[in-house]
Amino acid sequence: MADIYVIIVTYNAMKWAEKCFTSLRHSSVPVKSIVIDNGSTDGTQEYVKTHFPEVDFIQSPENAGFGKANNMGIEKAYKEGAEFFYLMNQDAWIYPDSFRQLLDVYHTYPDNTQIGILSPMHLDGSEKKLDLHFENYLAKDLRNNRMLSDIYFNETKTYYEISFVNAAHWCIPRKIIEKVGGFNPYFFHGAEDYEYANRISYFGLKIIVCSKSKVIHDTVQSFYKKEPNSKAEVIKTARLSMQMQRETKYLDPNYDFNIKREKKALLSYLLKMGAKGNINEAKFYREQYRYFSKKFGEIEAARQTSMTAQHPFLNL
């Protein structure tokens, strides 16, 4: 039985399927792979089943989104006895020793019960640079872990603690799945990994990046999935991001959430923008007030589940 179960959610994955699944075959640590397909229309299902019959393939009856689909894979892997749950994007692949290096850190860490998420180093599709987003996450913690200084002076440690890394490559131990659970189904796609990382922090656990373990994430090397064509698109993207950040903050169990106070704050922003004559911003906050007034009950319920439920959001 494989100790590591690799869980991949696919949606039109043909561009990367050959590299992704071939790389798993060549892992020096044997793995079991589970794919949850979210309704691909490019032939992904047939390709994976034909060329990689060792993959346990699950066809979701609908596009369940990133979090719910991953939860399906986590539940199956857990029931089959997985010790490590490796969540990997479809646009990603590994090197033969990637998992071995992760496990070496896990087994030599002073107290591995504190490890919530293990991450390798994410390279971009060229395999010659760090993934832009991953590099940005690393940069935010350099003042604390001094990783850059260690690299510069050839004193790189085998692992560093960081506050966040995206879920393109996450290795989660079994005990963490039991404690923290799965992804919050509140999000269809977009901020699931941020919300999960907040829960990792809430339970006093750590996110560890392993400097000797390298993997690839062949994503767009830009902070926009597609470059905006107009000022209106920039504003729309920024406002959607603000809304998702607000939802993530509200859902964070570390945050002192109070519905009455949050409603008052949104109304205050609305009135302030109106008084300044900034009609567009006032309209935006009016829409936010209406949106969240309908969402606050769902947010509160999700918060309680994440903090108090047994293996939250999973059917184990």
PDB file of C-alpha atoms in Angstrom:
ATOM      1  CA  MET A   1       0.000   0.000   0.000  1.00  0.00           C
ATOM      2  CA  ALA A   2       1.314   3.388  -0.965  1.00  0.00           C
ATOM      3  CA  ASP A   3       1.983   5.752   1.912  1.00  0.00           C
ATOM      4  CA  ILE A   4       1.619   8.772  -0.380  1.00  0.00           C
ATOM      5  CA  TYR A   5      -1.604   9.321  -2.264  1.00  0.00           C
ATOM      6  CA  VAL A   6      -1.380  11.964  -4.976  1.00  0.00           C
ATOM      7  CA  ILE A   7      -4.700  13.726  -5.541  1.00  0.00           C
ATOM      8  CA  ILE A   8      -5.180  15.678  -8.769  1.00  0.00           C
ATOM      9  CA  VAL A   9      -8.287  17.563  -9.862  1.00  0.00           C
ATOM     10  CA  THR A  10      -8.497  17.759 -13.651  1.00  0.00           C
ATOM     11  CA  TYR A  11     -10.397  20.046 -15.969  1.00  0.00           C
ATOM     12  CA  ASN A  12      -9.198  19.977 -19.590  1.00  0.00           C
ATOM     13  CA  ALA A  13      -5.736  18.784 -18.584  1.00  0.00           C
ATOM     14  CA  MET A  14      -4.483  17.408 -21.895  1.00  0.00           C
ATOM     15  CA  LYS A  15      -1.736  20.036 -22.207  1.00  0.00           C
ATOM     16  CA  TRP A  16       0.032  18.636 -19.128  1.00  0.00           C
ATOM     17  CA  ALA A  17      -1.305  15.093 -18.669  1.00  0.00           C
ATOM     18  CA  GLU A  18       1.619  13.220 -20.210  1.00  0.00           C
ATOM     19  CA  LYS A  19       4.282  15.062 -18.182  1.00  0.00           C
ATOM     20  CA  CYS A  20       2.215  15.054 -15.003  1.00  0.00           C
ATOM     21  CA  PHE A  21       1.379  11.356 -14.817  1.00  0.00           C
ATOM     22  CA  THR A  22       4.628  10.085 -16.325  1.00  0.00           C
ATOM     23  CA  SER A  23       6.543  11.967 -13.637  1.00  0.00           C
ATOM     24  CA  LEU A  24       4.529  10.188 -10.944  1.00  0.00           C
ATOM     25  CA  ARG A  25       5.442   6.837 -12.472  1.00  0.00           C
ATOM     26  CA  HIS A  26       9.117   7.720 -12.108  1.00  0.00           C
ATOM     27  CA  SER A  27       8.915   8.757  -8.457  1.00  0.00           C
ATOM     28  CA  SER A  28      11.553   6.987  -6.370  1.00  0.00           C
ATOM     29  CA  VAL A  29       8.865   6.701  -3.682  1.00  0.00           C
ATOM     30  CA  PRO A  30       5.912   4.602  -4.899  1.00  0.00           C
ATOM     31  CA  VAL A  31       2.655   6.544  -4.971  1.00  0.00           C
ATOM     32  CA  LYS A  32      -1.013   5.888  -5.540  1.00  0.00           C
ATOM     33  CA  SER A  33      -2.738   8.452  -7.760  1.00  0.00           C
ATOM     34  CA  ILE A  34      -6.362   9.566  -7.583  1.00  0.00           C
ATOM     35  CA  VAL A  35      -7.848  11.838 -10.241  1.00  0.00           C
ATOM     36  CA  ILE A  36     -11.139  13.649  -9.845  1.00  0.00           C
ATOM     37  CA  ASP A  37     -12.255  15.020 -13.196  1.00  0.00           C
ATOM     38  CA  ASN A  38     -14.503  18.074 -13.123  1.00  0.00           C
ATOM     39  CA  GLY A  39     -16.068  17.566 -16.544  1.00  0.00           C
ATOM     40  CA  SER A  40     -13.236  17.844 -19.059  1.00  0.00           C
ATOM     41  CA  THR A  41     -14.227  18.259 -22.708  1.00  0.00           C
ATOM     42  CA  ASP A  42     -10.778  17.842 -24.295  1.00  0.00           C
ATOM     43  CA  GLY A  43     -10.393  14.063 -23.953  1.00  0.00           C
ATOM     44  CA  THR A  44      -8.591  14.090 -20.594  1.00  0.00           C
ATOM     45  CA  GLN A  45     -10.699  11.228 -19.223  1.00  0.00           C
ATOM     46  CA  GLU A  46      -9.985   8.816 -22.069  1.00  0.00           C
ATOM     47  CA  TYR A  47      -6.304   9.752 -22.218  1.00  0.00           C
ATOM     48  CA  VAL A  48      -5.674   9.131 -18.520  1.00  0.00           C
ATOM     49  CA  LYS A  49      -7.655   5.887 -18.441  1.00  0.00           C
ATOM     50  CA  THR A  50      -5.903   4.543 -21.560  1.00  0.00           C
ATOM     51  CA  HIS A  51      -2.323   5.605 -20.949  1.00  0.00           C
ATOM     52  CA  PHE A  52      -2.225   5.569 -17.137  1.00  0.00           C
ATOM     53  CA  PRO A  53      -4.449   2.667 -16.035  1.00  0.00           C
ATOM     54  CA  GLU A  54      -2.803   2.680 -12.602  1.00  0.00           C
ATOM     55  CA  VAL A  55      -4.599   5.953 -11.813  1.00  0.00           C
ATOM     56  CA  ASP A  56      -7.771   5.644  -9.763  1.00  0.00           C
ATOM     57  CA  PHE A  57     -10.088   7.786 -11.898  1.00  0.00           C
ATOM     58  CA  ILE A  58     -13.223   9.428 -10.487  1.00  0.00           C
ATOM     59  CA  GLN A  59     -15.609  11.288 -12.755  1.00  0.00           C
ATOM     60  CA  SER A  60     -17.413  14.003 -10.853  1.00  0.00           C
ATOM     61  CA  PRO A  61     -21.070  14.202 -11.969  1.00  0.00           C
ATOM     62  CA  GLU A  62     -20.661  17.992 -12.171  1.00  0.00           C
ATOM     63  CA  ASN A  63     -17.937  20.606 -11.967  1.00  0.00           C
ATOM     64  CA  ALA A  64     -17.531  20.529  -8.188  1.00  0.00           C
ATOM     65  CA  GLY A  65     -14.856  23.205  -8.083  1.00  0.00           C
ATOM     66  CA  PHE A  66     -11.347  22.857  -6.707  1.00  0.00           C
ATOM     67  CA  GLY A  67     -12.066  22.317  -3.013  1.00  0.00           C
ATOM     68  CA  LYS A  68     -14.988  19.893  -3.184  1.00  0.00           C
ATOM     69  CA  ALA A  69     -13.260  17.778  -5.832  1.00  0.00           C
ATOM     70  CA  ASN A  70     -10.092  17.561  -3.746  1.00  0.00           C
ATOM     71  CA  ASN A  71     -12.206  16.558  -0.755  1.00  0.00           C
ATOM     72  CA  MET A  72     -13.568  13.605  -2.765  1.00  0.00           C
ATOM     73  CA  GLY A  73     -10.012  12.431  -3.355  1.00  0.00           C
ATOM     74  CA  ILE A  74      -8.976  13.038   0.251  1.00  0.00           C
ATOM     75  CA  GLU A  75     -11.925  10.990   1.534  1.00  0.00           C
ATOM     76  CA  LYS A  76     -11.096   8.072  -0.762  1.00  0.00           C
ATOM     77  CA  ALA A  77      -7.390   8.163   0.071  1.00  0.00           C
ATOM     78  CA  TYR A  78      -8.116   8.350   3.803  1.00  0.00           C
ATOM     79  CA  LYS A  79     -10.401   5.321   3.690  1.00  0.00           C
ATOM     80  CA  GLU A  80      -7.673   3.411   1.844  1.00  0.00           C
ATOM     81  CA  GLY A  81      -5.165   4.187   4.598  1.00  0.00           C
ATOM     82  CA  ALA A  82      -3.075   7.012   3.120  1.00  0.00           C
ATOM     83  CA  GLU A  83      -0.391   8.354   5.459  1.00  0.00           C
ATOM     84  CA  PHE A  84       0.333  11.420   3.306  1.00  0.00           C
ATOM     85  CA  PHE A  85      -2.033  13.316   1.024  1.00  0.00           C
ATOM     86  CA  TYR A  86      -0.196  15.056  -1.789  1.00  0.00           C
ATOM     87  CA  LEU A  87      -2.425  17.625  -3.477  1.00  0.00           C
ATOM     88  CA  MET A  88      -1.069  18.491  -6.904  1.00  0.00           C
ATOM     89  CA  ASN A  89      -2.368  20.734  -9.681  1.00  0.00           C
ATOM     90  CA  GLN A  90      -2.973  19.316 -13.140  1.00  0.00           C
ATOM     91  CA  ASP A  91      -0.438  21.780 -14.619  1.00  0.00           C
ATOM     92  CA  ALA A  92       2.359  20.329 -12.508  1.00  0.00           C
ATOM     93  CA  TRP A  93       4.869  17.513 -12.390  1.00  0.00           C
ATOM     94  CA  ILE A  94       7.625  16.217 -10.125  1.00  0.00           C
ATOM     95  CA  TYR A  95      11.202  14.930 -10.231  1.00  0.00           C
ATOM     96  CA  PRO A  96      12.082  11.347  -9.224  1.00  0.00           C
ATOM     97  CA  ASP A  97      13.412  12.408  -5.796  1.00  0.00           C
ATOM     98  CA  SER A  98      10.822  15.108  -4.992  1.00  0.00           C
ATOM     99  CA  PHE A  99       8.828  12.971  -2.568  1.00  0.00           C
ATOM    100  CA  ARG A 100      11.906  11.355  -1.016  1.00  0.00           C
ATOM    101  CA  GLN A 101      13.262  14.781  -0.085  1.00  0.00           C
ATOM    102  CA  LEU A 102       9.919  15.761   1.473  1.00  0.00           C
ATOM    103  CA  LEU A 103       9.754  12.593   3.545  1.00  0.00           C
ATOM    104  CA  ASP A 104      13.356  13.051   4.691  1.00  0.00           C
ATOM    105  CA  VAL A 105      12.443  16.450   6.135  1.00  0.00           C
ATOM    106  CA  TYR A 106       9.292  15.083   7.732  1.00  0.00           C
ATOM    107  CA  HIS A 107      11.121  12.217   9.432  1.00  0.00           C
ATOM    108  CA  THR A 108      14.047  14.348  10.651  1.00  0.00           C
ATOM    109  CA  TYR A 109      12.010  17.381  11.800  1.00  0.00           C
ATOM    110  CA  PRO A 110      12.361  17.893  15.590  1.00  0.00           C
ATOM    111  CA  ASP A 111       8.600  17.527  16.196  1.00  0.00           C
ATOM    112  CA  ASN A 112       6.765  16.498  13.042  1.00  0.00           C
ATOM    113  CA  THR A 113       3.406  16.574  14.828  1.00  0.00           C
ATOM    114  CA  GLN A 114       3.673  20.359  14.369  1.00  0.00           C
ATOM    115  CA  ILE A 115       3.861  20.114  10.564  1.00  0.00           C
ATOM    116  CA  GLY A 116       0.561  21.001   8.923  1.00  0.00           C
ATOM    117  CA  ILE A 117       1.729  21.299   5.323  1.00  0.00           C
ATOM    118  CA  LEU A 118       4.993  20.291   3.649  1.00  0.00           C
ATOM    119  CA  SER A 119       5.825  22.060   0.395  1.00  0.00           C
ATOM    120  CA  PRO A 120       8.618  21.514  -2.105  1.00  0.00           C
ATOM    121  CA  MET A 121      10.231  24.384  -4.031  1.00  0.00           C
ATOM    122  CA  HIS A 122       7.982  25.306  -6.988  1.00  0.00           C
ATOM    123  CA  LEU A 123       9.743  25.910 -10.309  1.00  0.00           C
ATOM    124  CA  ASP A 124       8.002  27.436 -13.320  1.00  0.00           C
ATOM    125  CA  GLY A 125       7.385  25.587 -16.595  1.00  0.00           C
ATOM    126  CA  SER A 126      10.856  26.400 -17.904  1.00  0.00           C
ATOM    127  CA  GLU A 127      12.351  24.529 -14.920  1.00  0.00           C
ATOM    128  CA  LYS A 128      14.981  27.287 -14.763  1.00  0.00           C
ATOM    129  CA  LYS A 129      13.335  29.753 -12.372  1.00  0.00           C
ATOM    130  CA  LEU A 130      11.118  29.683  -9.326  1.00  0.00           C
ATOM    131  CA  ASP A 131       7.420  30.004 -10.037  1.00  0.00           C
ATOM    132  CA  LEU A 132       6.602  33.718  -9.769  1.00  0.00           C
ATOM    133  CA  HIS A 133       3.799  33.258  -7.252  1.00  0.00           C
ATOM    134  CA  PHE A 134       5.814  30.857  -5.112  1.00  0.00           C
ATOM    135  CA  GLU A 135       8.749  33.265  -5.085  1.00  0.00           C
ATOM    136  CA  ASN A 136       6.401  36.015  -3.922  1.00  0.00           C
ATOM    137  CA  TYR A 137       5.178  33.862  -1.016  1.00  0.00           C
ATOM    138  CA  LEU A 138       8.760  33.077  -0.001  1.00  0.00           C
ATOM    139  CA  ALA A 139       9.698  36.764  -0.085  1.00  0.00           C
ATOM    140  CA  LYS A 140       7.083  37.652   2.507  1.00  0.00           C
ATOM    141  CA  ASP A 141       8.839  35.532   5.145  1.00  0.00           C
ATOM    142  CA  LEU A 142      12.488  36.271   4.367  1.00  0.00           C
ATOM    143  CA  ARG A 143      12.731  38.784   7.205  1.00  0.00           C
ATOM    144  CA  ASN A 144      11.879  35.990   9.638  1.00  0.00           C
ATOM    145  CA  ASN A 145      13.543  32.873   8.275  1.00  0.00           C
ATOM    146  CA  ARG A 146      16.582  34.531   6.598  1.00  0.00           C
ATOM    147  CA  MET A 147      16.393  32.019   3.768  1.00  0.00           C
ATOM    148  CA  LEU A 148      17.904  34.430   1.229  1.00  0.00           C
ATOM    149  CA  SER A 149      20.963  35.039   3.410  1.00  0.00           C
ATOM    150  CA  ASP A 150      21.449  31.316   3.889  1.00  0.00           C
ATOM    151  CA  ILE A 151      21.264  30.707   0.132  1.00  0.00           C
ATOM    152  CA  TYR A 152      23.659  33.591  -0.613  1.00  0.00           C
ATOM    153  CA  PHE A 153      26.262  32.282   1.836  1.00  0.00           C
ATOM    154  CA  ASN A 154      25.844  28.622   0.758  1.00  0.00           C
ATOM    155  CA  GLU A 155      24.358  27.665   4.109  1.00  0.00           C
ATOM    156  CA  THR A 156      20.915  26.610   2.924  1.00  0.00           C
ATOM    157  CA  LYS A 157      19.003  24.594   5.493  1.00  0.00           C
ATOM    158  CA  THR A 158      16.880  21.623   4.444  1.00  0.00           C
ATOM    159  CA  TYR A 159      13.645  23.346   5.505  1.00  0.00           C
ATOM    160  CA  TYR A 160      12.175  26.746   6.381  1.00  0.00           C
ATOM    161  CA  GLU A 161       8.951  27.823   8.014  1.00  0.00           C
ATOM    162  CA  ILE A 162       6.732  30.080   5.907  1.00  0.00           C
ATOM    163  CA  SER A 163       3.267  31.541   6.455  1.00  0.00           C
ATOM    164  CA  PHE A 164       1.647  30.537   3.158  1.00  0.00           C
ATOM    165  CA  VAL A 165       2.199  28.549  -0.002  1.00  0.00           C
ATOM    166  CA  ASN A 166      -0.371  27.883  -2.707  1.00  0.00           C
ATOM    167  CA  ALA A 167      -1.914  24.432  -3.014  1.00  0.00           C
ATOM    168  CA  ALA A 168      -0.313  23.484  -6.334  1.00  0.00           C
ATOM    169  CA  HIS A 169       1.937  21.125  -4.360  1.00  0.00           C
ATOM    170  CA  TRP A 170       0.879  20.344  -0.784  1.00  0.00           C
ATOM    171  CA  CYS A 171       1.844  17.305   1.257  1.00  0.00           C
ATOM    172  CA  ILE A 172      -0.447  16.880   4.268  1.00  0.00           C
ATOM    173  CA  PRO A 173       0.084  14.177   6.932  1.00  0.00           C
ATOM    174  CA  ARG A 174      -2.840  11.956   7.911  1.00  0.00           C
ATOM    175  CA  LYS A 175      -3.143  13.357  11.455  1.00  0.00           C
ATOM    176  CA  ILE A 176      -3.577  16.848   9.991  1.00  0.00           C
ATOM    177  CA  ILE A 177      -6.430  15.675   7.766  1.00  0.00           C
ATOM    178  CA  GLU A 178      -8.085  14.282  10.887  1.00  0.00           C
ATOM    179  CA  LYS A 179      -7.625  17.539  12.799  1.00  0.00           C
ATOM    180  CA  VAL A 180      -7.946  20.328  10.206  1.00  0.00           C
ATOM    181  CA  GLY A 181     -10.108  18.469   7.687  1.00  0.00           C
ATOM    182  CA  GLY A 182     -10.587  19.234   4.024  1.00  0.00           C
ATOM    183  CA  PHE A 183     -11.218  22.335   1.973  1.00  0.00           C
ATOM    184  CA  ASN A 184     -14.047  24.642   2.943  1.00  0.00           C
ATOM    185  CA  PRO A 185     -16.787  24.241   0.274  1.00  0.00           C
ATOM    186  CA  TYR A 186     -17.710  27.920   0.733  1.00  0.00           C
ATOM    187  CA  PHE A 187     -15.309  28.689  -2.126  1.00  0.00           C
ATOM    188  CA  PHE A 188     -15.902  27.186  -5.564  1.00  0.00           C
ATOM    189  CA  HIS A 189     -12.460  28.245  -6.727  1.00  0.00           C
ATOM    190  CA  GLY A 190     -10.073  31.000  -5.731  1.00  0.00           C
ATOM    191  CA  ALA A 191      -9.162  31.256  -2.055  1.00  0.00           C
ATOM    192  CA  GLU A 192      -9.480  27.705  -0.706  1.00  0.00           C
ATOM    193  CA  ASP A 193      -5.765  27.429   0.025  1.00  0.00           C
ATOM    194  CA  TYR A 194      -5.648  30.735   1.915  1.00  0.00           C
ATOM    195  CA  GLU A 195      -8.611  29.677   4.041  1.00  0.00           C
ATOM    196  CA  TYR A 196      -7.001  26.295   4.753  1.00  0.00           C
ATOM    197  CA  ALA A 197      -3.668  27.916   5.676  1.00  0.00           C
ATOM    198  CA  ASN A 198      -5.513  30.121   8.174  1.00  0.00           C
ATOM    199  CA  ARG A 199      -6.932  27.007   9.804  1.00  0.00           C
ATOM    200  CA  ILE A 200      -3.455  25.463   9.919  1.00  0.00           C
ATOM    201  CA  SER A 201      -2.333  28.556  11.837  1.00  0.00           C
ATOM    202  CA  TYR A 202      -5.405  28.454  14.109  1.00  0.00           C
ATOM    203  CA  PHE A 203      -4.500  24.954  15.284  1.00  0.00           C
ATOM    204  CA  GLY A 204      -0.913  26.015  16.013  1.00  0.00           C
ATOM    205  CA  LEU A 205       0.559  24.061  13.095  1.00  0.00           C
ATOM    206  CA  LYS A 206       3.327  25.016  10.668  1.00  0.00           C
ATOM    207  CA  ILE A 207       3.843  25.279   6.930  1.00  0.00           C
ATOM    208  CA  ILE A 208       7.299  24.010   6.017  1.00  0.00           C
ATOM    209  CA  VAL A 209       9.050  24.441   2.674  1.00  0.00           C
ATOM    210  CA  CYS A 210      11.730  21.854   1.854  1.00  0.00           C
ATOM    211  CA  SER A 211      14.645  23.453   0.022  1.00  0.00           C
ATOM    212  CA  LYS A 212      16.002  20.246  -1.550  1.00  0.00           C
ATOM    213  CA  SER A 213      12.682  19.059  -2.957  1.00  0.00           C
ATOM    214  CA  LYS A 214      11.933  20.570  -6.380  1.00  0.00           C
ATOM    215  CA  VAL A 215       8.757  20.339  -8.441  1.00  0.00           C
ATOM    216  CA  ILE A 216       7.220  22.182 -11.390  1.00  0.00           C
ATOM    217  CA  HIS A 217       4.091  24.301 -11.583  1.00  0.00           C
ATOM    218  CA  ASP A 218       3.533  25.363 -15.178  1.00  0.00           C
ATOM    219  CA  THR A 219       1.166  28.230 -14.453  1.00  0.00           C
ATOM    220  CA  VAL A 220       0.916  31.695 -15.991  1.00  0.00           C
ATOM    221  CA  GLN A 221       3.896  33.748 -14.825  1.00  0.00           C
ATOM    222  CA  SER A 222       1.886  36.856 -14.114  1.00  0.00           C
ATOM    223  CA  PHE A 223      -0.223  38.071 -11.221  1.00  0.00           C
ATOM    224  CA  TYR A 224      -3.106  38.280 -13.698  1.00  0.00           C
ATOM    225  CA  LYS A 225      -4.445  35.040 -15.173  1.00  0.00           C
ATOM    226  CA  LYS A 226      -4.927  37.120 -18.291  1.00  0.00           C
ATOM    227  CA  GLU A 227      -3.701  40.658 -18.769  1.00  0.00           C
ATOM    228  CA  PRO A 228      -6.533  43.203 -18.443  1.00  0.00           C
ATOM    229  CA  ASN A 229      -7.465  45.071 -21.629  1.00  0.00           C
ATOM    230  CA  SER A 230      -8.963  48.146 -20.015  1.00  0.00           C
ATOM    231  CA  LYS A 231      -9.132  50.208 -16.847  1.00  0.00           C
ATOM    232  CA  ALA A 232     -12.640  48.829 -16.270  1.00  0.00           C
ATOM    233  CA  GLU A 233     -11.256  45.266 -16.242  1.00  0.00           C
ATOM    234  CA  VAL A 234      -8.534  46.271 -13.787  1.00  0.00           C
ATOM    235  CA  ILE A 235     -11.156  47.756 -11.448  1.00  0.00           C
ATOM    236  CA  LYS A 236     -13.446  44.730 -11.790  1.00  0.00           C
ATOM    237  CA  THR A 237     -10.581  42.325 -11.031  1.00  0.00           C
ATOM    238  CA  ALA A 238      -9.472  44.411  -8.048  1.00  0.00           C
ATOM    239  CA  ARG A 239     -12.984  44.499  -6.596  1.00  0.00           C
ATOM    240  CA  LEU A 240     -13.491  40.766  -6.984  1.00  0.00           C
ATOM    241  CA  SER A 241     -10.168  40.284  -5.244  1.00  0.00           C
ATOM    242  CA  MET A 242     -11.237  42.638  -2.429  1.00  0.00           C
ATOM    243  CA  GLN A 243     -14.454  40.683  -1.973  1.00  0.00           C
ATOM    244  CA  MET A 244     -12.626  37.364  -1.813  1.00  0.00           C
ATOM    245  CA  GLN A 245     -10.070  38.778   0.624  1.00  0.00           C
ATOM    246  CA  ARG A 246     -12.916  39.981   2.832  1.00  0.00           C
ATOM    247  CA  GLU A 247     -14.555  36.541   2.712  1.00  0.00           C
ATOM    248  CA  THR A 248     -11.237  34.901   3.578  1.00  0.00           C
ATOM    249  CA  LYS A 249     -10.783  37.280   6.522  1.00  0.00           C
ATOM    250  CA  TYR A 250     -14.291  36.601   7.819  1.00  0.00           C
ATOM    251  CA  LEU A 251     -13.777  32.838   7.555  1.00  0.00           C
ATOM    252  CA  ASP A 252     -10.399  32.950   9.301  1.00  0.00           C
ATOM    253  CA  PRO A 253     -10.857  31.377  12.765  1.00  0.00           C
ATOM    254  CA  ASN A 254      -8.020  33.585  14.015  1.00  0.00           C
ATOM    255  CA  TYR A 255     -10.172  36.646  13.268  1.00  0.00           C
ATOM    256  CA  ASP A 256     -12.576  38.055  15.863  1.00  0.00           C
ATOM    257  CA  PHE A 257     -15.669  37.872  13.672  1.00  0.00           C
ATOM    258  CA  ASN A 258     -18.811  39.759  14.656  1.00  0.00           C
ATOM    259  CA  ILE A 259     -21.668  40.114  12.168  1.00  0.00           C
ATOM    260  CA  LYS A 260     -23.056  43.303  13.711  1.00  0.00           C
ATOM    261  CA  ARG A 261     -19.653  44.990  13.631  1.00  0.00           C
ATOM    262  CA  GLU A 262     -18.940  43.917  10.047  1.00  0.00           C
ATOM    263  CA  LYS A 263     -22.285  45.247   8.820  1.00  0.00           C
ATOM    264  CA  LYS A 264     -21.596  48.531  10.563  1.00  0.00           C
ATOM    265  CA  ALA A 265     -18.145  48.757   8.966  1.00  0.00           C
ATOM    266  CA  LEU A 266     -19.519  48.185   5.455  1.00  0.00           C
ATOM    267  CA  LEU A 267     -22.203  50.819   5.995  1.00  0.00           C
ATOM    268  CA  SER A 268     -19.570  53.210   7.277  1.00  0.00           C
ATOM    269  CA  TYR A 269     -17.483  52.757   4.107  1.00  0.00           C
ATOM    270  CA  LEU A 270     -20.615  53.288   2.018  1.00  0.00           C
ATOM    271  CA  LEU A 271     -21.514  56.553   3.780  1.00  0.00           C
ATOM    272  CA  LYS A 272     -17.927  57.802   3.737  1.00  0.00           C
ATOM    273  CA  MET A 273     -17.583  57.280  -0.012  1.00  0.00           C
ATOM    274  CA  GLY A 274     -20.972  58.893  -0.605  1.00  0.00           C
ATOM    275  CA  ALA A 275     -20.043  61.928   1.488  1.00  0.00           C
ATOM    276  CA  LYS A 276     -16.874  62.344  -0.564  1.00  0.00           C
ATOM    277  CA  GLY A 277     -18.916  62.239  -3.747  1.00  0.00           C
ATOM    278  CA  ASN A 278     -17.212  59.019  -4.884  1.00  0.00           C
ATOM    279  CA  ILE A 279     -20.352  57.493  -6.371  1.00  0.00           C
ATOM    280  CA  ASN A 280     -18.704  54.417  -7.886  1.00  0.00           C
ATOM    281  CA  GLU A 281     -17.062  53.421  -4.617  1.00  0.00           C
ATOM    282  CA  ALA A 282     -20.281  54.099  -2.689  1.00  0.00           C
ATOM    283  CA  LYS A 283     -22.133  51.856  -5.132  1.00  0.00           C
ATOM    284  CA  PHE A 284     -19.500  49.153  -4.692  1.00  0.00           C
ATOM    285  CA  TYR A 285     -19.867  49.157  -0.901  1.00  0.00           C
ATOM    286  CA  ARG A 286     -23.646  49.130  -1.190  1.00  0.00           C
ATOM    287  CA  GLU A 287     -23.346  45.989  -3.320  1.00  0.00           C
ATOM    288  CA  GLN A 288     -20.917  44.517  -0.787  1.00  0.00           C
ATOM    289  CA  TYR A 289     -23.318  45.224   2.069  1.00  0.00           C
ATOM    290  CA  ARG A 290     -26.155  43.467   0.236  1.00  0.00           C
ATOM    291  CA  TYR A 291     -23.928  40.563  -0.783  1.00  0.00           C
ATOM    292  CA  PHE A 292     -22.517  39.902   2.681  1.00  0.00           C
ATOM    293  CA  SER A 293     -25.816  40.443   4.460  1.00  0.00           C
ATOM    294  CA  LYS A 294     -26.972  37.299   2.652  1.00  0.00           C
ATOM    295  CA  LYS A 295     -23.686  35.458   3.266  1.00  0.00           C
ATOM    296  CA  PHE A 296     -22.994  36.138   6.943  1.00  0.00           C
ATOM    297  CA  GLY A 297     -25.042  33.169   8.176  1.00  0.00           C
ATOM    298  CA  GLU A 298     -23.208  30.766   5.878  1.00  0.00           C
ATOM    299  CA  ILE A 299     -19.860  32.255   6.912  1.00  0.00           C
ATOM    300  CA  GLU A 300     -20.636  31.880  10.614  1.00  0.00           C
ATOM    301  CA  ALA A 301     -21.685  28.239  10.117  1.00  0.00           C
ATOM    302  CA  ALA A 302     -18.498  27.472   8.173  1.00  0.00           C
ATOM    303  CA  ARG A 303     -16.382  29.117  10.874  1.00  0.00           C
ATOM    304  CA  GLN A 304     -17.961  26.950  13.566  1.00  0.00           C
ATOM    305  CA  THR A 305     -17.420  23.820  11.478  1.00  0.00           C
ATOM    306  CA  SER A 306     -13.760  24.632  10.866  1.00  0.00           C
ATOM    307  CA  MET A 307     -13.100  25.267  14.561  1.00  0.00           C
ATOM    308  CA  THR A 308     -15.146  22.574  16.281  1.00  0.00           C
ATOM    309  CA  ALA A 309     -16.126  19.754  13.911  1.00  0.00           C
ATOM    310  CA  GLN A 310     -14.364  16.410  13.683  1.00  0.00           C
ATOM    311  CA  HIS A 311     -12.333  16.355  10.424  1.00  0.00           C
ATOM    312  CA  PRO A 312     -14.167  19.454   9.096  1.00  0.00           C
ATOM    313  CA  PHE A 313     -15.810  19.365   5.655  1.00  0.00           C
ATOM    314  CA  LEU A 314     -14.967  15.688   5.110  1.00  0.00           C
ATOM    315  CA  ASN A 315     -17.177  12.618   5.211  1.00  0.00           C
ATOM    316  CA  LEU A 316     -14.899  10.162   7.019  1.00  0.00           C
TER     317      LEU A 316
END
